[in-house]
Coordinates of C-alpha atoms and ligand atoms in Angstrom, one line a residue:
X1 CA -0.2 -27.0 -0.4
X2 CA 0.0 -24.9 -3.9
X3 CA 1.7 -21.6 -4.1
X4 CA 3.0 -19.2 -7.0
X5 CA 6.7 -19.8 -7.0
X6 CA 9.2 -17.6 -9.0
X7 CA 11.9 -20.7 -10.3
X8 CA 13.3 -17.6 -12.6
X9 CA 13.3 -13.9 -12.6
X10 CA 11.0 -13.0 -15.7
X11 CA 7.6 -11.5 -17.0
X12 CA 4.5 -12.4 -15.4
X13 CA 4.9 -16.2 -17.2
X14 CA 7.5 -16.5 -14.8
X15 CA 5.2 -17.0 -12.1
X16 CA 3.8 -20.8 -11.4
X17 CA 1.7 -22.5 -9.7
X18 CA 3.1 -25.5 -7.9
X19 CA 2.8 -28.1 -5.0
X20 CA 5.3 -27.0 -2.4
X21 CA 5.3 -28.3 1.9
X22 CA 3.1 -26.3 3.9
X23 CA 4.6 -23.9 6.1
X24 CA 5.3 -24.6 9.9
X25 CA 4.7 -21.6 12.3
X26 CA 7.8 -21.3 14.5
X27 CA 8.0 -19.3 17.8
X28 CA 5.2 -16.5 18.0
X29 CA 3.6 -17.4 14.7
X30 CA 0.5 -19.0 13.8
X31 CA -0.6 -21.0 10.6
X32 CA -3.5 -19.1 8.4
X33 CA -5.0 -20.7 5.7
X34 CA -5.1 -17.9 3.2
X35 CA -8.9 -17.2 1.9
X36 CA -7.4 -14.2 -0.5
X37 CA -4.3 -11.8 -0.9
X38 CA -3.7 -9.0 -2.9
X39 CA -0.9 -7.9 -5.4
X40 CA 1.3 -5.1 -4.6
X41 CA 3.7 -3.5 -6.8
X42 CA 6.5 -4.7 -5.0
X43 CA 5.5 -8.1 -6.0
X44 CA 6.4 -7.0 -9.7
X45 CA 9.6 -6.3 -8.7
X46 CA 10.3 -9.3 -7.2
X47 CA 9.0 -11.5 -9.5
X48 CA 11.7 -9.3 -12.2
X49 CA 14.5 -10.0 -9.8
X50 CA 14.7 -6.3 -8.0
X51 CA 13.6 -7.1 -5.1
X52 CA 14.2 -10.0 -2.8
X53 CA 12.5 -11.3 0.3
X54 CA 14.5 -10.1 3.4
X55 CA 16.4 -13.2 4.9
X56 CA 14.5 -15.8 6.5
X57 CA 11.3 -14.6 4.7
X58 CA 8.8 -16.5 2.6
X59 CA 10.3 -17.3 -0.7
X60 CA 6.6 -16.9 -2.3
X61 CA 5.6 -13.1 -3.0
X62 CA 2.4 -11.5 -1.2
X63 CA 2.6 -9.1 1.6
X64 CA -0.8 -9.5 2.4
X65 CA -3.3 -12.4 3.4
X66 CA -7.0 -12.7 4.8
X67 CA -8.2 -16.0 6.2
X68 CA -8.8 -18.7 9.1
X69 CA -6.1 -19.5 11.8
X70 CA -5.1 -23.1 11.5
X71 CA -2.7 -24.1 14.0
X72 CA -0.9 -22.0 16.6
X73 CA 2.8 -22.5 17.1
X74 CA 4.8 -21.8 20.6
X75 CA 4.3 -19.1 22.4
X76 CA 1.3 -17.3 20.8
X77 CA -1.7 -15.8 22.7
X78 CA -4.5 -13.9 22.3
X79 CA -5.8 -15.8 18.7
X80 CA -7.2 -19.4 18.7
X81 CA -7.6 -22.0 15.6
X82 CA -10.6 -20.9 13.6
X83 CA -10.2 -16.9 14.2
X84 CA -11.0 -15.0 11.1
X85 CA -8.2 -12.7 10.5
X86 CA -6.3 -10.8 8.1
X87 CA -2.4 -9.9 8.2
X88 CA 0.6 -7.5 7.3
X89 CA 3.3 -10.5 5.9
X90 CA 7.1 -10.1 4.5
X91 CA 6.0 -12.9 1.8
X92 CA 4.4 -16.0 0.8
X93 CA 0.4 -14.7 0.3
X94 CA 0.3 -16.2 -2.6
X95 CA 0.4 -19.5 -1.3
X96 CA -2.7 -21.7 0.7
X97 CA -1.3 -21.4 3.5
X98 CA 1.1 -18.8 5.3
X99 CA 3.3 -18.6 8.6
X100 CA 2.8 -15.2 10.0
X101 CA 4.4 -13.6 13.2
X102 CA 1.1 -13.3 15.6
X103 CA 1.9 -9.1 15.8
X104 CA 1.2 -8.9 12.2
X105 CA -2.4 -10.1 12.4
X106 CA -5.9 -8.3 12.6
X107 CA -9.0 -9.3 13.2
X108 CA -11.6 -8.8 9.9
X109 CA -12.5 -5.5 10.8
X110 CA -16.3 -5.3 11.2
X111 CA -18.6 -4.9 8.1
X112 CA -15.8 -5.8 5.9
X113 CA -16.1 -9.3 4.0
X114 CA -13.3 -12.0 4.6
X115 CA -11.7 -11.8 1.3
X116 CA -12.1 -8.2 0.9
X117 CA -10.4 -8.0 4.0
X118 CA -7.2 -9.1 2.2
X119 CA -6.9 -5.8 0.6
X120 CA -6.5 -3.8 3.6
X121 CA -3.2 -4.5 5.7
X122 CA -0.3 -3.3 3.3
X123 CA -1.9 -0.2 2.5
X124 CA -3.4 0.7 5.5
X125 CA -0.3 0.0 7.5
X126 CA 1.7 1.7 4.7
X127 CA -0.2 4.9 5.1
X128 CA -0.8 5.3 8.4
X129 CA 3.1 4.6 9.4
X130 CA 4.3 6.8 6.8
X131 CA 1.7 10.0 6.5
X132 CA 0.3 9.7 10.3
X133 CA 3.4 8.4 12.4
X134 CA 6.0 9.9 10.7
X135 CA 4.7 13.2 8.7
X136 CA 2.1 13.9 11.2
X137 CA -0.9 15.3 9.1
X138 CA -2.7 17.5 10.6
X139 CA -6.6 18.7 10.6
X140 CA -7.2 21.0 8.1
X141 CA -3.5 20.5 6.5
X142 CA -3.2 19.4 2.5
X143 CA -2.0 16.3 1.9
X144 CA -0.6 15.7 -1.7
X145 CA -1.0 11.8 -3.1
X146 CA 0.8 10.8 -5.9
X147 CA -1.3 7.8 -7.8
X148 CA -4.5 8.7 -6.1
X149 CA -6.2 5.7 -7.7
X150 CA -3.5 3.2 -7.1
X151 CA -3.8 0.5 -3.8
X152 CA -2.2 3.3 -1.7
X153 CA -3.9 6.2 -3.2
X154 CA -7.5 4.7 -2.5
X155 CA -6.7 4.6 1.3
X156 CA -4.7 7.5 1.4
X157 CA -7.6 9.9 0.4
X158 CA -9.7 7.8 2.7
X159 CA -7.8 8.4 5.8
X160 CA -6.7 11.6 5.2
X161 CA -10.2 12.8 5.3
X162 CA -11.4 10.6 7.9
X163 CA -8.9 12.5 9.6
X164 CA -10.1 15.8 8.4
X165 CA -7.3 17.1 6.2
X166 CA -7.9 18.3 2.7
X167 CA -6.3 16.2 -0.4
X168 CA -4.7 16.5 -3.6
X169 CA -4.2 13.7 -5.8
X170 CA -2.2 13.0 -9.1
X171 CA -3.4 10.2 -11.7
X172 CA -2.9 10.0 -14.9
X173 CA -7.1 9.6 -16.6
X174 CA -9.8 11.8 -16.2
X175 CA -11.9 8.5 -15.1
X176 CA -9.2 7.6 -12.2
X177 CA -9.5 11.4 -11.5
X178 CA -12.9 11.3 -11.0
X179 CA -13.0 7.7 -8.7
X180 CA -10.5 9.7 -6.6
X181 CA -13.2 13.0 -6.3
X182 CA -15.9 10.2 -5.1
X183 CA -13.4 8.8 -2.7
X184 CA -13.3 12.6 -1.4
X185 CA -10.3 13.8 -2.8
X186 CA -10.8 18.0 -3.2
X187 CA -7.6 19.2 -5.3
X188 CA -7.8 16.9 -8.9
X189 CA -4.5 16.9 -10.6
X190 CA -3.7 14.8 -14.1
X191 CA -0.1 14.0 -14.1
X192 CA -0.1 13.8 -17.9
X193 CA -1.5 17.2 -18.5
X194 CA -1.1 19.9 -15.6
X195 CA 2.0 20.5 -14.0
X196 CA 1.4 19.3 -10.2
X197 CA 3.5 22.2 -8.4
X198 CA 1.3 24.7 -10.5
X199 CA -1.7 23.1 -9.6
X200 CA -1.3 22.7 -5.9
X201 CA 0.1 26.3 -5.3
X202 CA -2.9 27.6 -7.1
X203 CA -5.6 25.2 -4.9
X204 CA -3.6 26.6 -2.1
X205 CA -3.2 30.3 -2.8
X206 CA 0.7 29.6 -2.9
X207 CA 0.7 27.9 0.3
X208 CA 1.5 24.3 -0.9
X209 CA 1.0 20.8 0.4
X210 CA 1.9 20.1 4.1
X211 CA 2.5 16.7 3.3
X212 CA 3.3 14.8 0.2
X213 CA 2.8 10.9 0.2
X214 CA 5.4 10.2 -3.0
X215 CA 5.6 6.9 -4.9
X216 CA 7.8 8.7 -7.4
X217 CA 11.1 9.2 -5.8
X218 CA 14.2 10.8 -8.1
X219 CA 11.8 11.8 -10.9
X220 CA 9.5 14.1 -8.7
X221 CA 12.1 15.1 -5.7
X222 CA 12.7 18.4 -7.0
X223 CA 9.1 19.2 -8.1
X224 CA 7.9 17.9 -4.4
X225 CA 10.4 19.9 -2.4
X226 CA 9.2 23.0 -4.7
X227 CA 5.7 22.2 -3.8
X228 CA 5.9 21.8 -0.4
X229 CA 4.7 24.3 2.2
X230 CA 6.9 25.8 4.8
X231 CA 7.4 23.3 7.6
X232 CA 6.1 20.3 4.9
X233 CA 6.9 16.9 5.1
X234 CA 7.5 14.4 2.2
X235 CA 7.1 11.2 2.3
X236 CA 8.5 9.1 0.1
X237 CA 7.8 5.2 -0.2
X238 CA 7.9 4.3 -4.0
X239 CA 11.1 4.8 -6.5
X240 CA 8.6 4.3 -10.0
X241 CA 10.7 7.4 -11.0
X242 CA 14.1 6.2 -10.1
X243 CA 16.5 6.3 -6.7
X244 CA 19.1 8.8 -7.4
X245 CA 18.1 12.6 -8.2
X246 CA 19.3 15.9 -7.1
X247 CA 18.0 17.6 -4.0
X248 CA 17.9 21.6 -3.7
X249 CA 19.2 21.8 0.1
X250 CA 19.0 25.6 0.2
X251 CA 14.9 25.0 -0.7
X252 CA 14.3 22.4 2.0
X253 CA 16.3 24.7 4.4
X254 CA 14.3 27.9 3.5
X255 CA 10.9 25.4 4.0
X256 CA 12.2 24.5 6.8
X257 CA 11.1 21.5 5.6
X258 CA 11.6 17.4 5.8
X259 CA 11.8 14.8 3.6
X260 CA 11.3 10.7 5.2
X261 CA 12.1 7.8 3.0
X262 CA 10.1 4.1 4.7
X263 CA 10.4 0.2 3.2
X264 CA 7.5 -1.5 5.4
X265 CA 9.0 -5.2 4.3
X266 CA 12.5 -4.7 5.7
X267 CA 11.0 -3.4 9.1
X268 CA 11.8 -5.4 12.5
X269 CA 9.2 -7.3 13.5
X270 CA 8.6 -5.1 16.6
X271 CA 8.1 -2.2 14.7
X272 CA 5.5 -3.9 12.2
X273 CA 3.8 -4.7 15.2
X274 CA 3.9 -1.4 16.6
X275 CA 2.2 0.0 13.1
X276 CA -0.3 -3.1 13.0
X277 CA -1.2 -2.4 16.6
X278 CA -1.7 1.5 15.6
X279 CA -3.5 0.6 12.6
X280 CA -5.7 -1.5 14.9
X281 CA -6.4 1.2 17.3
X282 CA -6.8 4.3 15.0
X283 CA -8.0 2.9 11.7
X284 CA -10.2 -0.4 12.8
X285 CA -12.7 1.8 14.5
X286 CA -13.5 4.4 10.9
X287 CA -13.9 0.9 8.7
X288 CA -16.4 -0.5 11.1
X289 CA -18.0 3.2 11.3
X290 CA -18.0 3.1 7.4
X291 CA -15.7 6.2 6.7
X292 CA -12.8 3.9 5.3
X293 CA -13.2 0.8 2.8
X294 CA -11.5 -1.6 1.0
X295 CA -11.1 -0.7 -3.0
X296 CA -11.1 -4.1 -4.8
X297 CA -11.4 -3.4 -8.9
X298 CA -11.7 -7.0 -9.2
X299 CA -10.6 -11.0 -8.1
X300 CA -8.5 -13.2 -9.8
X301 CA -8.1 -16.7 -9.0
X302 CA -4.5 -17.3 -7.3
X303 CA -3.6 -19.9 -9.5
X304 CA -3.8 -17.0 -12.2
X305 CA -1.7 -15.0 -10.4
X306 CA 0.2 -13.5 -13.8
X307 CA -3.0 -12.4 -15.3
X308 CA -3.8 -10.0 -12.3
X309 CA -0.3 -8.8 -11.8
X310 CA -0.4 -8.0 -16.1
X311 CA -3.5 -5.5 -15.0
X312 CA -1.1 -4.2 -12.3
X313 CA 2.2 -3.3 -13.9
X314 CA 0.1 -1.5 -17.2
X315 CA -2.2 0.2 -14.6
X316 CA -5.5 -0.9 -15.9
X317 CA -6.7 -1.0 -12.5
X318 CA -8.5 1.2 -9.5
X319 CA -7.7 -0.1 -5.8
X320 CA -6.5 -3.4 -4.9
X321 CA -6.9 -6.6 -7.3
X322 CA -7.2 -9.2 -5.2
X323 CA -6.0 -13.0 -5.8
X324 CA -8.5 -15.6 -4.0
X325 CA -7.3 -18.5 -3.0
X326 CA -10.3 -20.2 -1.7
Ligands
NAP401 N1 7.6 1.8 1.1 C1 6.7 1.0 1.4 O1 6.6 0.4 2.5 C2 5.6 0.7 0.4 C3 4.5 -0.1 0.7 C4 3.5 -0.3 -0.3 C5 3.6 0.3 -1.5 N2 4.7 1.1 -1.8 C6 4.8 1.9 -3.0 O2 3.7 2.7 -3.2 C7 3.4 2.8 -4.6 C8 1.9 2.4 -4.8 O3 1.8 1.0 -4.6 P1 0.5 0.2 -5.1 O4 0.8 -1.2 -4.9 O5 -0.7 0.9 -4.6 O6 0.7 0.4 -6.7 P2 -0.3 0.6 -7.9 O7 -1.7 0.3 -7.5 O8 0.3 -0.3 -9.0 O9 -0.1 2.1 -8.3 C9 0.9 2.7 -9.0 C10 0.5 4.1 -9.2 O10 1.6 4.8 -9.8 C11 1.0 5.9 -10.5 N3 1.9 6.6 -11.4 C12 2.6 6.1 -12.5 N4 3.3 7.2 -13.0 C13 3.0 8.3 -12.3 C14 3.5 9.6 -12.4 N5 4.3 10.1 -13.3 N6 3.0 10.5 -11.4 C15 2.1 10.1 -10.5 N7 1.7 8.9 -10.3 C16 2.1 7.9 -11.2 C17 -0.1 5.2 -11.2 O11 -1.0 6.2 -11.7 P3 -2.0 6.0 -13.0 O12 -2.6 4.6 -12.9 O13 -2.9 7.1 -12.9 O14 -1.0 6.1 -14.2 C18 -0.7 4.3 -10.1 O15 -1.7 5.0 -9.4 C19 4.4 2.0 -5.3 O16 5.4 2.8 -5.8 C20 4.8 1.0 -4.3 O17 6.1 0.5 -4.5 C21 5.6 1.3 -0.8

């Protein structure tokens, strides 16, 4: 099969295209044959050498895949060869074919094309773990997204009002702010301009956000603990703004408040089949009722994998940019 290897750490020209063997599912796996995946940020950082797979993972980056089962190894039941599915991976999506643990896999959610499909599992597992099974949002609480347009942002305005909660978004253009308002985002914030803690006390007559979804880490901690409401939550899953900063204890104290700090990748593969199961159960049904969508600016052949992750890393994109394979 063809895959995007990574032979040395680099800029996008560091990723190629090349014949390696196909994969062979092991014990509770099963072989997909990828239609399409989707590039994540953390795929960046691998391919720069900050970020390896965790041990006995795919050397390949792509934490996501849509496509046909092709072979079942030991063990597995419940899928058959020929099932169209679409899966949560700790590597090698950008790749033809992919080993993936049979707990990571979904079906294509209803209504939802195949290769779209490949833009759903990383976020929607991402989100729901971190804002629903860990900071509990609430009906009628305000959720605060940082990068409302990004791959994360698009479903985390989604589901938050699926889940009728109000939302507040950061993004840095008036033309991401406004793909955000259509996706049903009520509190528009441009990180470039307006200062987010003054914005979301104001939309919340000095209240603040219940829950902050953060992709910023050490540059925004302070700000976030200052615009949290008492008893708020932050969640943090990005570090764009660095991993060491300088936390106000005596503020989160007085909030009452808490802050939570997730890697999806690194998780056991029981618990990323606890959230895929969740995911299954609470999310499937609002895509196939139309509330929740995939956000795909565009596709990119996989073979031309460093052209789509260049429109990543300078943000030129909305959503998910997918990479199709077939
Ligand atoms: N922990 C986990 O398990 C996990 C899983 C998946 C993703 N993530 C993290 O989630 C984040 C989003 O991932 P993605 O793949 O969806 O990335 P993405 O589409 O590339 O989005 C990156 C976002 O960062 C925003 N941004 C840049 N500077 C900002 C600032 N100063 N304030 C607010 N927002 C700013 C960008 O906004 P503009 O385009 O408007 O500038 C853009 O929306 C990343 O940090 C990623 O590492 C974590």
């Amino acid at each position: 099969m063809h895959a995007i290897t990574i032979p040395e750490p680099g800029g996008p020209e560091a990723l190629v295209w090349d014949e390696v063997p196909d994969p062979v599912p092991g014990e509770g796996e099963v072989l997909v044959e990828v239609v399409a995946s989707a590039v994540n940020r953390a795929d960046i950082l691998q391919r720069q050498g900050n970020y390896a797979p965790p041990p006995g993972g795919s050397a390949y980056p792509g934490l996501e895949c849509s496509g046909r089962i092709a072979a079942l190894g030991p063990g597995v039941s419940g899928w058959a060869v020929g099932d169209e599915v679409c899966a949560l991976l700790a590597g090698g999506g950008y790749a033809e074919k992919v080993a993936v643990p049979s707990g990571q896999l979904l079906p294509v959610p209803e209504g939802v094309d195949l290769r779209q499909a490949a833009a759903l599992p990383e976020v929607v597992c991402t989100v729901w773990s971190n804002v629903f099974m860990v900071a509990h949002l609430r009906p009628a609480e305000t959720l605060l997204v940082h990068g409302g347009s990004s791959g994360i942002g698009t479903m985390a305005i989604q589901l938050a009002k699926a889940m009728g909660a109000r939302v507040a978004v950061t993004a840095g253009t008036k033309e991401k702010l406004d793909y955000c308002a259509e996706l049903g985002a009520d509190i528009l914030i441009n990180y470039r301009e307006q200062d987010f803690v003054e914005e979301i006390q104001r939309a919340t007559d000095g209240a603040g956000a219940d829950v902050i979804l953060d992709n910023m880490g050490a540059k925004y901690l302070d700000r976030n603990v200052r615009a949290l409401a008492t008893s708020g939550r932050l969640a943090i899953i990005g570090l764009q703004g660095g991993s060491k900063g300088e936390l106000n204890i005596g503020a989160l104290l007085a909030k009452r408040a808490a802050i939570s700090a997730t890697s999806l990748r690194a998780r056991p593969l029981g618990e990323k089949a606890a959230i895929v199961a969740a995911v299954r159960e609470h999310v499937w049904p609002l895509i196939a009722d139309g509330h929740v969508r995939p956000v795909v600016d565009r596709e990119v052949p996989l073979s031309e994998a460093a052209a789509a992750q260049r429109v990543v890393e300078e943000s030129g994109h909305i959503g998910k940019v997918l990479l199709v394979a077939s």
